[in-house]
CSV table of C-alpha atoms in Angstrom, one decimal:
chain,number,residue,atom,x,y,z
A,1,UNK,CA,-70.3,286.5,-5.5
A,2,UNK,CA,-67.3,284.8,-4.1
A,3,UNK,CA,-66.8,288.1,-2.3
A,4,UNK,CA,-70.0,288.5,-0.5
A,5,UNK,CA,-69.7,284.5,0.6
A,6,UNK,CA,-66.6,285.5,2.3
A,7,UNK,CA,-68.1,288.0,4.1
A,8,UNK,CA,-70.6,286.0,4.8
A,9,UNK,CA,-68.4,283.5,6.0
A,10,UNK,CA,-66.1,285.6,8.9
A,11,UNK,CA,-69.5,287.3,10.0
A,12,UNK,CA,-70.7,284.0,11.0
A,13,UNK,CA,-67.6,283.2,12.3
A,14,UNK,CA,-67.3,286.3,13.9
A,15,UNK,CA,-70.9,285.7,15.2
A,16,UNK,CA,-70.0,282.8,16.4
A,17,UNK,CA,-67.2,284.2,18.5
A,18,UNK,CA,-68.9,286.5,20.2
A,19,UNK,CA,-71.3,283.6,21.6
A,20,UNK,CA,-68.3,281.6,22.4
A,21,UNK,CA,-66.8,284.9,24.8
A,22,UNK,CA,-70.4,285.1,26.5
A,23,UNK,CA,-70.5,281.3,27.4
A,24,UNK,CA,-66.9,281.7,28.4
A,25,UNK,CA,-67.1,284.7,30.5
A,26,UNK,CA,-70.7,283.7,32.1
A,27,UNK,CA,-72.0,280.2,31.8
A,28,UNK,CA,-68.7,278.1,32.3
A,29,UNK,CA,-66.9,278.7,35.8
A,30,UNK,CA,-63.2,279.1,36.5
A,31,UNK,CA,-61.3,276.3,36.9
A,32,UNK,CA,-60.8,275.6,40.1
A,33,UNK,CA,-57.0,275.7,40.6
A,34,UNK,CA,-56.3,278.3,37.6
A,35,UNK,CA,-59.0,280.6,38.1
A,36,UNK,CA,-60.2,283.1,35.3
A,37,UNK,CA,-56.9,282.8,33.4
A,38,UNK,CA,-57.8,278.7,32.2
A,39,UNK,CA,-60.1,280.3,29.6
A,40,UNK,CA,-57.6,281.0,27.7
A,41,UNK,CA,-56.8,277.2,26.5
A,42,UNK,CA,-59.8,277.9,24.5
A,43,UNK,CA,-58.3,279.5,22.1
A,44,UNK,CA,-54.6,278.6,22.5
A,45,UNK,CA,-55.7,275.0,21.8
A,46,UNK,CA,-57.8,275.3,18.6
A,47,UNK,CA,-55.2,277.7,17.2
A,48,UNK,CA,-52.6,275.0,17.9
A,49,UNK,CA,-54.7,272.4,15.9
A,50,UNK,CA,-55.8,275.1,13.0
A,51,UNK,CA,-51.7,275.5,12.6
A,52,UNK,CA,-51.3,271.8,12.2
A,53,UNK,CA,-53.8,271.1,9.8
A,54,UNK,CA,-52.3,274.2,7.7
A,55,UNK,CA,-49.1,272.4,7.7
A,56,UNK,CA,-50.6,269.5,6.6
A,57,UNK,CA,-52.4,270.9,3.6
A,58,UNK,CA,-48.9,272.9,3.1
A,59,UNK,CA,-47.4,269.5,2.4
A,60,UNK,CA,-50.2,268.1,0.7
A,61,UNK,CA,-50.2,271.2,-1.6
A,62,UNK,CA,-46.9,271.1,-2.2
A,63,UNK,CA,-46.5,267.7,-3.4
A,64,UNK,CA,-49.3,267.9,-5.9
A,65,UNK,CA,-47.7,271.1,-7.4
A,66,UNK,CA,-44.6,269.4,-7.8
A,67,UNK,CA,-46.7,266.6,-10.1
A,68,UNK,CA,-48.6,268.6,-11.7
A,69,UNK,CA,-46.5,271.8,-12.1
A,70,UNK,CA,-50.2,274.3,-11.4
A,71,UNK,CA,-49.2,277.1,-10.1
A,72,UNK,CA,-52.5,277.1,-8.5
A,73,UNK,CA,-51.5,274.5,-5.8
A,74,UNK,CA,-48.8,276.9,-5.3
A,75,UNK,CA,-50.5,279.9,-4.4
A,76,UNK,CA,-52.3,277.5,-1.9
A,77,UNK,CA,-48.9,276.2,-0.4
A,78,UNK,CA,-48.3,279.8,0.4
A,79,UNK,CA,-51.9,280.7,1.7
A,80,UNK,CA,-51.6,277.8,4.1
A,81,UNK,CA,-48.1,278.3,5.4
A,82,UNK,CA,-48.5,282.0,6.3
A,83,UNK,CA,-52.1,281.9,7.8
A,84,UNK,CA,-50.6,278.9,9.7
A,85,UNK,CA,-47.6,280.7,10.7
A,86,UNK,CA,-49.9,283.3,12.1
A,87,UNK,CA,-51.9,281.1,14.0
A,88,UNK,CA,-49.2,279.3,15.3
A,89,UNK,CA,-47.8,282.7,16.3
A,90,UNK,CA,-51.3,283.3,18.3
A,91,UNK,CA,-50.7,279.7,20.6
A,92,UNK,CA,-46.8,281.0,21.8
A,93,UNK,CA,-48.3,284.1,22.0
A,94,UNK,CA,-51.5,283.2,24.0
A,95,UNK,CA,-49.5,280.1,25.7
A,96,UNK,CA,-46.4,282.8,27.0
A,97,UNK,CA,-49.7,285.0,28.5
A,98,UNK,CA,-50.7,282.0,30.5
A,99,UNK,CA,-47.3,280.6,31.6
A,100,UNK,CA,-46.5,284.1,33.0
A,101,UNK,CA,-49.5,283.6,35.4
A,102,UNK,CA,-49.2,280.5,36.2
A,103,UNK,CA,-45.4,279.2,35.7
A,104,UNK,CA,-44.8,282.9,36.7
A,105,UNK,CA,-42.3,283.2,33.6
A,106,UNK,CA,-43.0,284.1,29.9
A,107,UNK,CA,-40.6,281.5,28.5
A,108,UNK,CA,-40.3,277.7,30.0
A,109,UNK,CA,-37.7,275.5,27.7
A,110,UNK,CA,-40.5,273.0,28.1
A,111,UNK,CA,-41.0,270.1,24.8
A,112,UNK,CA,-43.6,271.9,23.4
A,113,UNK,CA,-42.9,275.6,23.7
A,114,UNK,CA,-39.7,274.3,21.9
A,115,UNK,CA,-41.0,272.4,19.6
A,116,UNK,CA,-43.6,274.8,18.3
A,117,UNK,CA,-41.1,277.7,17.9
A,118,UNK,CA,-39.1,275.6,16.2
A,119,UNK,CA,-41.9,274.9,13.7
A,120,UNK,CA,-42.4,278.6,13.6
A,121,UNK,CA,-38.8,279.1,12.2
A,122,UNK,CA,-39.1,276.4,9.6
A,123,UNK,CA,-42.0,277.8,8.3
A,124,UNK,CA,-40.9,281.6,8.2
A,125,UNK,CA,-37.7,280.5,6.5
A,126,UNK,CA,-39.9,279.0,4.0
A,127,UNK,CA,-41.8,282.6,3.5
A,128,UNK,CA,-37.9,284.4,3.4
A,129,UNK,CA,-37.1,281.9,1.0
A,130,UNK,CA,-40.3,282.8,-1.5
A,131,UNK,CA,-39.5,286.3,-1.0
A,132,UNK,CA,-35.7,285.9,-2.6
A,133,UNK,CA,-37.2,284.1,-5.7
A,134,UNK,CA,-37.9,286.5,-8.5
A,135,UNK,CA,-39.0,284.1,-11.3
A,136,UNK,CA,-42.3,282.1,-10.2
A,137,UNK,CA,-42.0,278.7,-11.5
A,138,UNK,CA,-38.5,278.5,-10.2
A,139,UNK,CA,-40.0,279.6,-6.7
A,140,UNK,CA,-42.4,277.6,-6.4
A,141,UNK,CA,-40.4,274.7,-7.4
A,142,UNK,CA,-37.8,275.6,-4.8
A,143,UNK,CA,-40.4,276.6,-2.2
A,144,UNK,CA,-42.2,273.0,-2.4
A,145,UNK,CA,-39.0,271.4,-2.0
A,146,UNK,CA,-38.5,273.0,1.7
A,147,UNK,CA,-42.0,272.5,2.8
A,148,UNK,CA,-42.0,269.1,2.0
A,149,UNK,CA,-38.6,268.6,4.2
A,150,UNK,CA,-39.9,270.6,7.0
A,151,UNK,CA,-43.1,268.5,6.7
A,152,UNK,CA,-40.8,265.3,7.0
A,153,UNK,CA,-39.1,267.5,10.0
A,154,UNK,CA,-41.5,268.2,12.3
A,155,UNK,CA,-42.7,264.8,13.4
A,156,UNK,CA,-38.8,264.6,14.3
A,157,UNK,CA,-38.5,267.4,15.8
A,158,UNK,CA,-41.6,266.8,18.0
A,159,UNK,CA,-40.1,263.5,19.4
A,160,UNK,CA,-36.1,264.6,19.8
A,161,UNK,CA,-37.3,267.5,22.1
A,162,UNK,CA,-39.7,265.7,24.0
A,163,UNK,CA,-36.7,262.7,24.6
A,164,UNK,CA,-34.2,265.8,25.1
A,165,UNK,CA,-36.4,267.7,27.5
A,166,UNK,CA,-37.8,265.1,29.8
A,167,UNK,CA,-34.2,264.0,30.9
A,168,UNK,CA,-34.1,267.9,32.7
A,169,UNK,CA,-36.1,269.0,35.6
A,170,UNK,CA,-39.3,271.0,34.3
A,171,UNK,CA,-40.9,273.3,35.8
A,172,UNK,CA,-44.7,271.7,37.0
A,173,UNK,CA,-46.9,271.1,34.1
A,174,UNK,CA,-50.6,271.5,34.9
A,175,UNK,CA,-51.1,267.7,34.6
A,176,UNK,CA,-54.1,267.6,32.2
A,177,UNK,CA,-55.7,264.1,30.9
A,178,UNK,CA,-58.8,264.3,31.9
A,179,UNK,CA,-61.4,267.9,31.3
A,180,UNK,CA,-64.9,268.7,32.4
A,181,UNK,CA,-67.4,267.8,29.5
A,182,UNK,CA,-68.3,271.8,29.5
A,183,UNK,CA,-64.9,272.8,29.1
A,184,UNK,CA,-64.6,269.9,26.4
A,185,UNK,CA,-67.2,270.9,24.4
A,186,UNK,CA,-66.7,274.8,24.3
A,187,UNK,CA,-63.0,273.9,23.0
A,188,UNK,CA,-64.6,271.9,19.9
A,189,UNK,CA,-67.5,274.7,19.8
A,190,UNK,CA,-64.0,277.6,19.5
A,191,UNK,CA,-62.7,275.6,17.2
A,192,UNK,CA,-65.3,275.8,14.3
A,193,UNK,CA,-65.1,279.8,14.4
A,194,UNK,CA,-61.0,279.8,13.7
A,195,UNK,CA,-61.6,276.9,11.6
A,196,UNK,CA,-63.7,279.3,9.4
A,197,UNK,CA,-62.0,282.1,9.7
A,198,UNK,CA,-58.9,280.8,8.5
A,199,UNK,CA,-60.7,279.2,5.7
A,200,UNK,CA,-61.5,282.8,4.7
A,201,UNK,CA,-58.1,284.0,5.2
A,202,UNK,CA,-56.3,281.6,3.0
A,203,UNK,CA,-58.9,282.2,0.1
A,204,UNK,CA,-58.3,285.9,0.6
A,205,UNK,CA,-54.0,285.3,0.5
A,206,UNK,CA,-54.9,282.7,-2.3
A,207,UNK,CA,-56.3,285.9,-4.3
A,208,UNK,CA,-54.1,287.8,-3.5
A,209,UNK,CA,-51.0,285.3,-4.9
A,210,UNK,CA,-53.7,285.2,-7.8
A,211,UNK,CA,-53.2,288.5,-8.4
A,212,UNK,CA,-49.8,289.4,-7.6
A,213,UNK,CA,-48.4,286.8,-10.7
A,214,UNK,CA,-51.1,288.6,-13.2
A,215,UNK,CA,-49.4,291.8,-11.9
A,216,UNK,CA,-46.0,290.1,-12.7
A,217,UNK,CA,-46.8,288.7,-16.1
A,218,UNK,CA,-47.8,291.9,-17.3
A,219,UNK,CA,-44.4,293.5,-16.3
A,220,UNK,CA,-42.4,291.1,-18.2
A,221,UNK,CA,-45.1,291.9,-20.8
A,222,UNK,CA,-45.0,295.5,-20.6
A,223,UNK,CA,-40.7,295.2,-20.2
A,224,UNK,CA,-40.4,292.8,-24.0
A,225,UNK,CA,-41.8,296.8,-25.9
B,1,UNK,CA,-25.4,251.3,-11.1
B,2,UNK,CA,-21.9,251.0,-12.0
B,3,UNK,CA,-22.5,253.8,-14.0
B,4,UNK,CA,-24.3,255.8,-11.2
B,5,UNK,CA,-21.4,255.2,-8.7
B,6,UNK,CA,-18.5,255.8,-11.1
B,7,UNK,CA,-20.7,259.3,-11.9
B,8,UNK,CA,-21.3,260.3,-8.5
B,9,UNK,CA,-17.3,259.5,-7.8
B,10,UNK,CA,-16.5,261.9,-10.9
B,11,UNK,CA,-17.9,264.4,-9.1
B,12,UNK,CA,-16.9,264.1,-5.6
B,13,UNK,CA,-13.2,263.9,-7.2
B,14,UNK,CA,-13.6,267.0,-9.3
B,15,UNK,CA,-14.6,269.1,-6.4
B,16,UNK,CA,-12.4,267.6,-4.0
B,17,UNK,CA,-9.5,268.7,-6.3
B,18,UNK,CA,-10.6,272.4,-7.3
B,19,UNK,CA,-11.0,272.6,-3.1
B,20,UNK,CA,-7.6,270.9,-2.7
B,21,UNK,CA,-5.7,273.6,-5.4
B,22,UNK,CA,-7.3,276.4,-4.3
B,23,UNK,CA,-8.2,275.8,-0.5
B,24,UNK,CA,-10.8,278.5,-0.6
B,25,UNK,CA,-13.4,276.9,1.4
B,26,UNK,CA,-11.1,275.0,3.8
B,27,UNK,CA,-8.8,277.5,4.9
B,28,UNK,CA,-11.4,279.8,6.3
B,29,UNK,CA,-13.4,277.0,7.8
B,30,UNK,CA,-10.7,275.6,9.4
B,31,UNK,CA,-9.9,279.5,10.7
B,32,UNK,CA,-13.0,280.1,11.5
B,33,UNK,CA,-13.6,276.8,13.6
B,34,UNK,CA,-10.4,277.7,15.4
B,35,UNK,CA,-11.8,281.5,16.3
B,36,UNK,CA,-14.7,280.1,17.4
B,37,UNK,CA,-13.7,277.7,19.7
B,38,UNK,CA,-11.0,280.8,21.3
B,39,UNK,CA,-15.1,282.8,21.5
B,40,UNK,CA,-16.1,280.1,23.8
B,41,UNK,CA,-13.4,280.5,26.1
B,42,UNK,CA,-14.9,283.9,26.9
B,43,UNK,CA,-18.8,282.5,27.2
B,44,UNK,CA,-18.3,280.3,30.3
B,45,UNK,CA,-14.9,279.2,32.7
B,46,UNK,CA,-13.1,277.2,30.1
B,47,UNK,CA,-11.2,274.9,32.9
B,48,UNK,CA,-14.7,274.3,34.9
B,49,UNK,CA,-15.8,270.7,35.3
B,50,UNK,CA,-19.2,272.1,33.7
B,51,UNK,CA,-17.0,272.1,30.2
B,52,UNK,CA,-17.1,268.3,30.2
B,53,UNK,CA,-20.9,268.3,30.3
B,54,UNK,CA,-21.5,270.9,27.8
B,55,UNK,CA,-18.3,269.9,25.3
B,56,UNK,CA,-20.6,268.0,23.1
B,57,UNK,CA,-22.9,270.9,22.2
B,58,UNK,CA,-19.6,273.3,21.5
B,59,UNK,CA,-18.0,271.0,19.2
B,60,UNK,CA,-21.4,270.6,17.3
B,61,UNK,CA,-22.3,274.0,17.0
B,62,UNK,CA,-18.7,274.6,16.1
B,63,UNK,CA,-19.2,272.1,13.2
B,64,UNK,CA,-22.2,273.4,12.1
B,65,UNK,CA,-21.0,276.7,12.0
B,66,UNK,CA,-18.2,275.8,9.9
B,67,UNK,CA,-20.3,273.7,7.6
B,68,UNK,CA,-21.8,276.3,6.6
B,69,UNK,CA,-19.1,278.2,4.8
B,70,UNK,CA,-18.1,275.1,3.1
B,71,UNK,CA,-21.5,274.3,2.1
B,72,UNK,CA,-22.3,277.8,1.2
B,73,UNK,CA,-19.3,277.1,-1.8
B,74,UNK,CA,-20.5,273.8,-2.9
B,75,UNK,CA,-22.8,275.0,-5.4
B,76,UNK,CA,-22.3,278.7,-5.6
B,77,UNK,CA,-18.1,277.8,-7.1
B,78,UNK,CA,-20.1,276.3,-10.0
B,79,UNK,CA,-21.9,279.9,-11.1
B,80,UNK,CA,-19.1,281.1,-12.4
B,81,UNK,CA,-18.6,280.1,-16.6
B,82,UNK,CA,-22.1,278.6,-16.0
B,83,UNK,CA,-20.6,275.6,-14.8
B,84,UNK,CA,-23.6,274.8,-13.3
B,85,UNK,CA,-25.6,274.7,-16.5
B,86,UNK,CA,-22.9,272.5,-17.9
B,87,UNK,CA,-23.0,270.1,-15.2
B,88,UNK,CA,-27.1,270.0,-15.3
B,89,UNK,CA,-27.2,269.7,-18.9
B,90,UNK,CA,-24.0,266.9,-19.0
B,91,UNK,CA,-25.5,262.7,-18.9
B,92,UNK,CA,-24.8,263.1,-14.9
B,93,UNK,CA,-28.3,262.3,-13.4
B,94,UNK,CA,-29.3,264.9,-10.8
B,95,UNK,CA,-29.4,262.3,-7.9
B,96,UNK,CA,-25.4,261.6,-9.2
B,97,UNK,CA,-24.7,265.1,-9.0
B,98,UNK,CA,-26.2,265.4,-5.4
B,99,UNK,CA,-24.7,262.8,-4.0
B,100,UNK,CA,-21.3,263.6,-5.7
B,101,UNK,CA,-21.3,266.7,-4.0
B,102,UNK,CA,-22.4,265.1,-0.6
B,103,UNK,CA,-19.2,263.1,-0.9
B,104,UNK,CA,-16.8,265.8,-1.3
B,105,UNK,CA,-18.7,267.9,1.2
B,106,UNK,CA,-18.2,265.2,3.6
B,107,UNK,CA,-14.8,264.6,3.5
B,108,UNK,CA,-14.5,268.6,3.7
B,109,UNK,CA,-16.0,269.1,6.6
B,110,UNK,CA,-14.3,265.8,8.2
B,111,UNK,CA,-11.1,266.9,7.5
B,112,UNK,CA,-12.2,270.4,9.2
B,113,UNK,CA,-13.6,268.2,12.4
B,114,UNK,CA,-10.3,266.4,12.5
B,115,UNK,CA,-8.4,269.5,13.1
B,116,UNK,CA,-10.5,271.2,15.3
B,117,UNK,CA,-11.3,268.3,17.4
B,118,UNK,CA,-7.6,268.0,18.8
B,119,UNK,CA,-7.9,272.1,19.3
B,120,UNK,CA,-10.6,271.8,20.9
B,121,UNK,CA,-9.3,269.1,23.4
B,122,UNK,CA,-6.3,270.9,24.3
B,123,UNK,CA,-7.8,274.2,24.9
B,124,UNK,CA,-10.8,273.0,27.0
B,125,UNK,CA,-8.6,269.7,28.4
B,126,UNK,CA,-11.1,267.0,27.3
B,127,UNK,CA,-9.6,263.8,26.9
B,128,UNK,CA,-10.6,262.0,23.9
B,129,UNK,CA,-8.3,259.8,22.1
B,130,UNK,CA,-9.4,256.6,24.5
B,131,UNK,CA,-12.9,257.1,22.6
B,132,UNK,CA,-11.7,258.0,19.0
B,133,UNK,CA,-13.2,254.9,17.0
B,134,UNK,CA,-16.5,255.3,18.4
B,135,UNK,CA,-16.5,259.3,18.3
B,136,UNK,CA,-15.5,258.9,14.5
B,137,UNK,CA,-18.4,257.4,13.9
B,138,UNK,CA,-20.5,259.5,15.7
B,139,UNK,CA,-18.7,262.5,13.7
B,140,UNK,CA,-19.3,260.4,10.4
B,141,UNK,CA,-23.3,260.3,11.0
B,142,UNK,CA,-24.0,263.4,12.3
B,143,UNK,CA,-21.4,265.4,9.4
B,144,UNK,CA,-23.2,263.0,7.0
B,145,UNK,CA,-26.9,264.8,8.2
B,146,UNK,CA,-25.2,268.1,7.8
B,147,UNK,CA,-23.9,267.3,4.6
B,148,UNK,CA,-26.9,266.0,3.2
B,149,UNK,CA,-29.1,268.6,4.3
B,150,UNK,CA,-26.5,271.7,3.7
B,151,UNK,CA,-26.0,270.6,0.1
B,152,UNK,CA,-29.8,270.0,-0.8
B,153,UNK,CA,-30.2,273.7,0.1
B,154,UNK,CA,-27.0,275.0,-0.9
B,155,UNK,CA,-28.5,273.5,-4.7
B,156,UNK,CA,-32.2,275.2,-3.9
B,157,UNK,CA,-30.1,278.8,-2.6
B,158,UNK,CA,-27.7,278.8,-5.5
B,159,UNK,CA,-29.4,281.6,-7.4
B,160,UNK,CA,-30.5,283.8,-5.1
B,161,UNK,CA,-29.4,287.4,-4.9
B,162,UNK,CA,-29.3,286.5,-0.7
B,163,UNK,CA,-27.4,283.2,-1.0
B,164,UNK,CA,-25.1,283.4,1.9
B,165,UNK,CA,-27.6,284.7,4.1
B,166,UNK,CA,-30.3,282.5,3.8
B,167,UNK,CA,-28.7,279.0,3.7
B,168,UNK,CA,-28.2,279.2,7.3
B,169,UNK,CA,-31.6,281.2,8.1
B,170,UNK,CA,-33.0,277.3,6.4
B,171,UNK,CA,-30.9,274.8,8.0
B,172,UNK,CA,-30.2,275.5,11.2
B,173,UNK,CA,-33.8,275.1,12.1
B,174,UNK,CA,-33.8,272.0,9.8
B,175,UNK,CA,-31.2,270.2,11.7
B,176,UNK,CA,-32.0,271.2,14.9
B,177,UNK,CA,-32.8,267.0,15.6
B,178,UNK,CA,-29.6,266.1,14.2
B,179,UNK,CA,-27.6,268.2,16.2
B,180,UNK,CA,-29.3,266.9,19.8
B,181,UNK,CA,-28.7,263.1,18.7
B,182,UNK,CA,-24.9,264.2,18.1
B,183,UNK,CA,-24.8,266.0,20.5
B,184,UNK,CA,-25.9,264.0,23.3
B,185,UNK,CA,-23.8,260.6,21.6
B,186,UNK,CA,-20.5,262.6,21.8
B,187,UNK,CA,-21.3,264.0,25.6
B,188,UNK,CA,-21.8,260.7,26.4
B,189,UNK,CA,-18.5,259.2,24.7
B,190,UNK,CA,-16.5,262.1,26.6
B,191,UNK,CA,-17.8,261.4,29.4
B,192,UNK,CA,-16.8,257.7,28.7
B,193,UNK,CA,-20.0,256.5,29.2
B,194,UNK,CA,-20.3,254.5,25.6
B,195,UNK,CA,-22.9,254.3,23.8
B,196,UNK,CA,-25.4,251.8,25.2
B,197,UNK,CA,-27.6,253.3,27.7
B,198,UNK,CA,-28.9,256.7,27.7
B,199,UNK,CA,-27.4,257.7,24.1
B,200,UNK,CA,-28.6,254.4,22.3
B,201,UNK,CA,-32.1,256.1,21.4
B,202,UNK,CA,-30.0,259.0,20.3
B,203,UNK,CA,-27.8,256.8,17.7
B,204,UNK,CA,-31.0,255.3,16.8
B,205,UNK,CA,-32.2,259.2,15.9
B,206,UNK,CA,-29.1,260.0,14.2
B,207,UNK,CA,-28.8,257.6,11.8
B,208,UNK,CA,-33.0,257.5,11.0
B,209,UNK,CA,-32.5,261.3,10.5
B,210,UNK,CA,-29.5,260.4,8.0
B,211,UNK,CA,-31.3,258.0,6.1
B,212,UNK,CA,-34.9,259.7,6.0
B,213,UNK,CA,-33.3,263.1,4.5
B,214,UNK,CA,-30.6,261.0,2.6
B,215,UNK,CA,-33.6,259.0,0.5
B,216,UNK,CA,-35.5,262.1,0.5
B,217,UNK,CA,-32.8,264.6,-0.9
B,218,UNK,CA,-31.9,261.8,-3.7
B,219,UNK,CA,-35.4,261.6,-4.6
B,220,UNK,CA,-35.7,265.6,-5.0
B,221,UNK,CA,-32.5,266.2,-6.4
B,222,UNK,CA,-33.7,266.3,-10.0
B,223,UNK,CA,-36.6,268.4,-9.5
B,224,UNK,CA,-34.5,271.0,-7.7
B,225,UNK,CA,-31.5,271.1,-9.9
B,226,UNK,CA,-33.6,270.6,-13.6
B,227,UNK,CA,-36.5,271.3,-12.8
């Protein structure tokens, strides 16, 4: 059952995808001073937000394991925190393929580029540190600790390098503020797809954690005879 | 409280000592500072005027680099006889323990700064002694963020097979803040430009980063090192 409503659930999103490309590609028009490349903020912006609100529920998760020691809220933690990480991954990724045609570089050292990379570190040490952690209550424990500090670090993060950054010259931001209603509305109409598809991710990693301590248990089990 | 402080002092004083005989820790960090700064030289023209504008960000990657392999010792000389489990299980509170530790971490690492810092002034001819009050206390706040972030995760790291590797893989990212507010109060002192102006919001970063992780690291000090 909960099988075939996640199936369900990514062919709607994928569905819904594949409408998204074909207003994209035909109904909405470039963007007058980017041209074709602009569509991409479609997706580099609603991945950006779907990695946020994972690092939210990271934290969130976190803390509520730590009260009430369910290793449930743990295997959430975890689900959250990689699918983010990979999403996050997706906006440098889909960001760097925009800045090389229009910055005309891969790379700028601008606030957000650097902020966002740094989040990525934070949040792959917190995988590296899982991985070292044989026992499961004892890395869980652990692994709550650092999500809630990089939780606490990010907001801090976000504000030192925009201070840091704006005191050097940058190379010429595409101003933004103010977007056609069309444009607007498709990135909301984006967002709902990823939003769903990561929903079905994280239950499939949730699962899988699920799955992987049952396969644990029974090897202490089976190493006690 | 009184009881809280004279624990926490207990501790600081214990590992203070069992550094102080054996010099483990402090010896290579000082060495290591030292061979780091003499790495720099080859990175960029040490006698440039561009040194004076970058000299803040050496000296703090310097002492973030060497705080490492002091904090990497804090909790890891414990394993051996269990000490550890001793120290957990003894009437110390956990947030006593932590901030014990801090202590002597801090004065470690000060002590390391305080050597290096003259190194580094006569190798890369910065002039700092005019400035020395005000740089201390720069040195105090931003060693204090190190300390207090190193030792948190030198107590979650303790038991791992890959200790030494990934304590630095975690806070280096983590104190990535930190380091720019130090780093941009001590350019500024160098450059004898004080600390009004352009590095006040950068003091202001420095010590809100000390006291958010501080509070923080006392509060989860218990669940990391009990459990």
């Amino acid at each position: 059952m909960r099988k075939q409503v996640l199936i369900g659930l990514s062919g709607v999103a994928l569905l819904l995808l594949l409408r998204n490309l074909y207003v994209m590609f035909v109904d909405l028009p470039d963007e007058v001073q980017q041209g074709p490349i602009f569509r991409i903020i479609f997706f580099h912006v609603p991945v950006a937000w779907t990695a946020l609100l994972c690092a939210l529920f990271a934290a969130g998760s976190s803390v509520t394991y730590l009260v009430t020691k369910n290793l449930k809220y743990d295997a959430f933690a975890v689900a959250v925190t990689e699918v983010g990480l990979a999403f996050g991954a997706a906006n440098l990724v889909s960001g760097m393929i925009w800045g090389r045609q229009i910055w005309g570089i891969w790379w700028a050292w601008d606030p957000r580029l650097t902020s966002m990379l740094i989040c990525e570190l934070l949040y792959a040490g917190y995988l590296m540190l899982r991985s070292a952690i044989d026992d499961p209550t004892q890395r869980a424990r652990i692994a709550a600790v650092l999500s809630i500090f990089a939780f606490f670090d990010v907001p801090i993060v976000v504000f030192s390098i925009k201070w840091w950054r704006t005191q050097h010259p940058q190379p010429v931001v595409w101003g933004g503020g103010k977007m056609e209603p069309s444009y607007y509305n498709m990135l909301f109409a984006n967002w709902f797809p990823i939003l769903l598809l990561a929903v079905v991710m994280i239950a499939i990693r949730m699962r899988q954690e699920r799955i992987h301590r049952e396969v644990e248990a029974l090897r202490r089990y089976a190493h006690e005879f | 409280m009184g009881l809280f402080l004279r624990q926490t002092l207990t501790i600081a004083a214990k590992d203070l000592r069992s550094e102080i005989r054996t010099k483990e820790a402090l010896n290579a960090s000082v060495s290591f500072s030292i061979v780091i700064l003499l790495l720099f030289s080859f990175a960029f023209e040490p006698s440039s005027e561009q040194t004076h504008e970058i000299a803040g960000g050496l000296l703090w990657i310097v002492f973030a680099f060497a705080g490492a392999l002091i904090l990497n010792r804090s909790f890891a000389r414990e394993l051996v006889n269990d000490c550890l489990d001793a120290l957990v299980s003894s009437p110390t509170p956990g947030p006593a323990l932590f901030t014990g530790k801090a202590i002597a971490n801090l004065v470690l690492l000060l002590i390391v700064e305080l050597i290096s810092f003259p190194v580094f002034g006569i190798f890369y001819n910065v002039r700092w002694l005019s400035q020395f009050p005000l740089l201390f206390v720069v040195m105090f706040l931003g060693t204090w963020g190190i300390v207090v972030i190193g030792t948190m995760f030198s107590a979650m790291t303790v038991n791992l097979r890959l200790r030494e590797l990934m304590l630095p893989v975690l806070v280096y990212p983590m104190m990535i803040p930190l380091l720019m507010g130090a780093i941009q109060c001590t350019t500024a002192l160098l450059n004898g430009q004080g600390l009004g102006g352009e590095a006040a919001p950068w003091l202001r970063l420095l010590i809100g980063f000390d006291l958010i992780f501080s509070i923080l690291a006392v509060a989860l000090s218990d669940t990391v090192l009990v459990g």
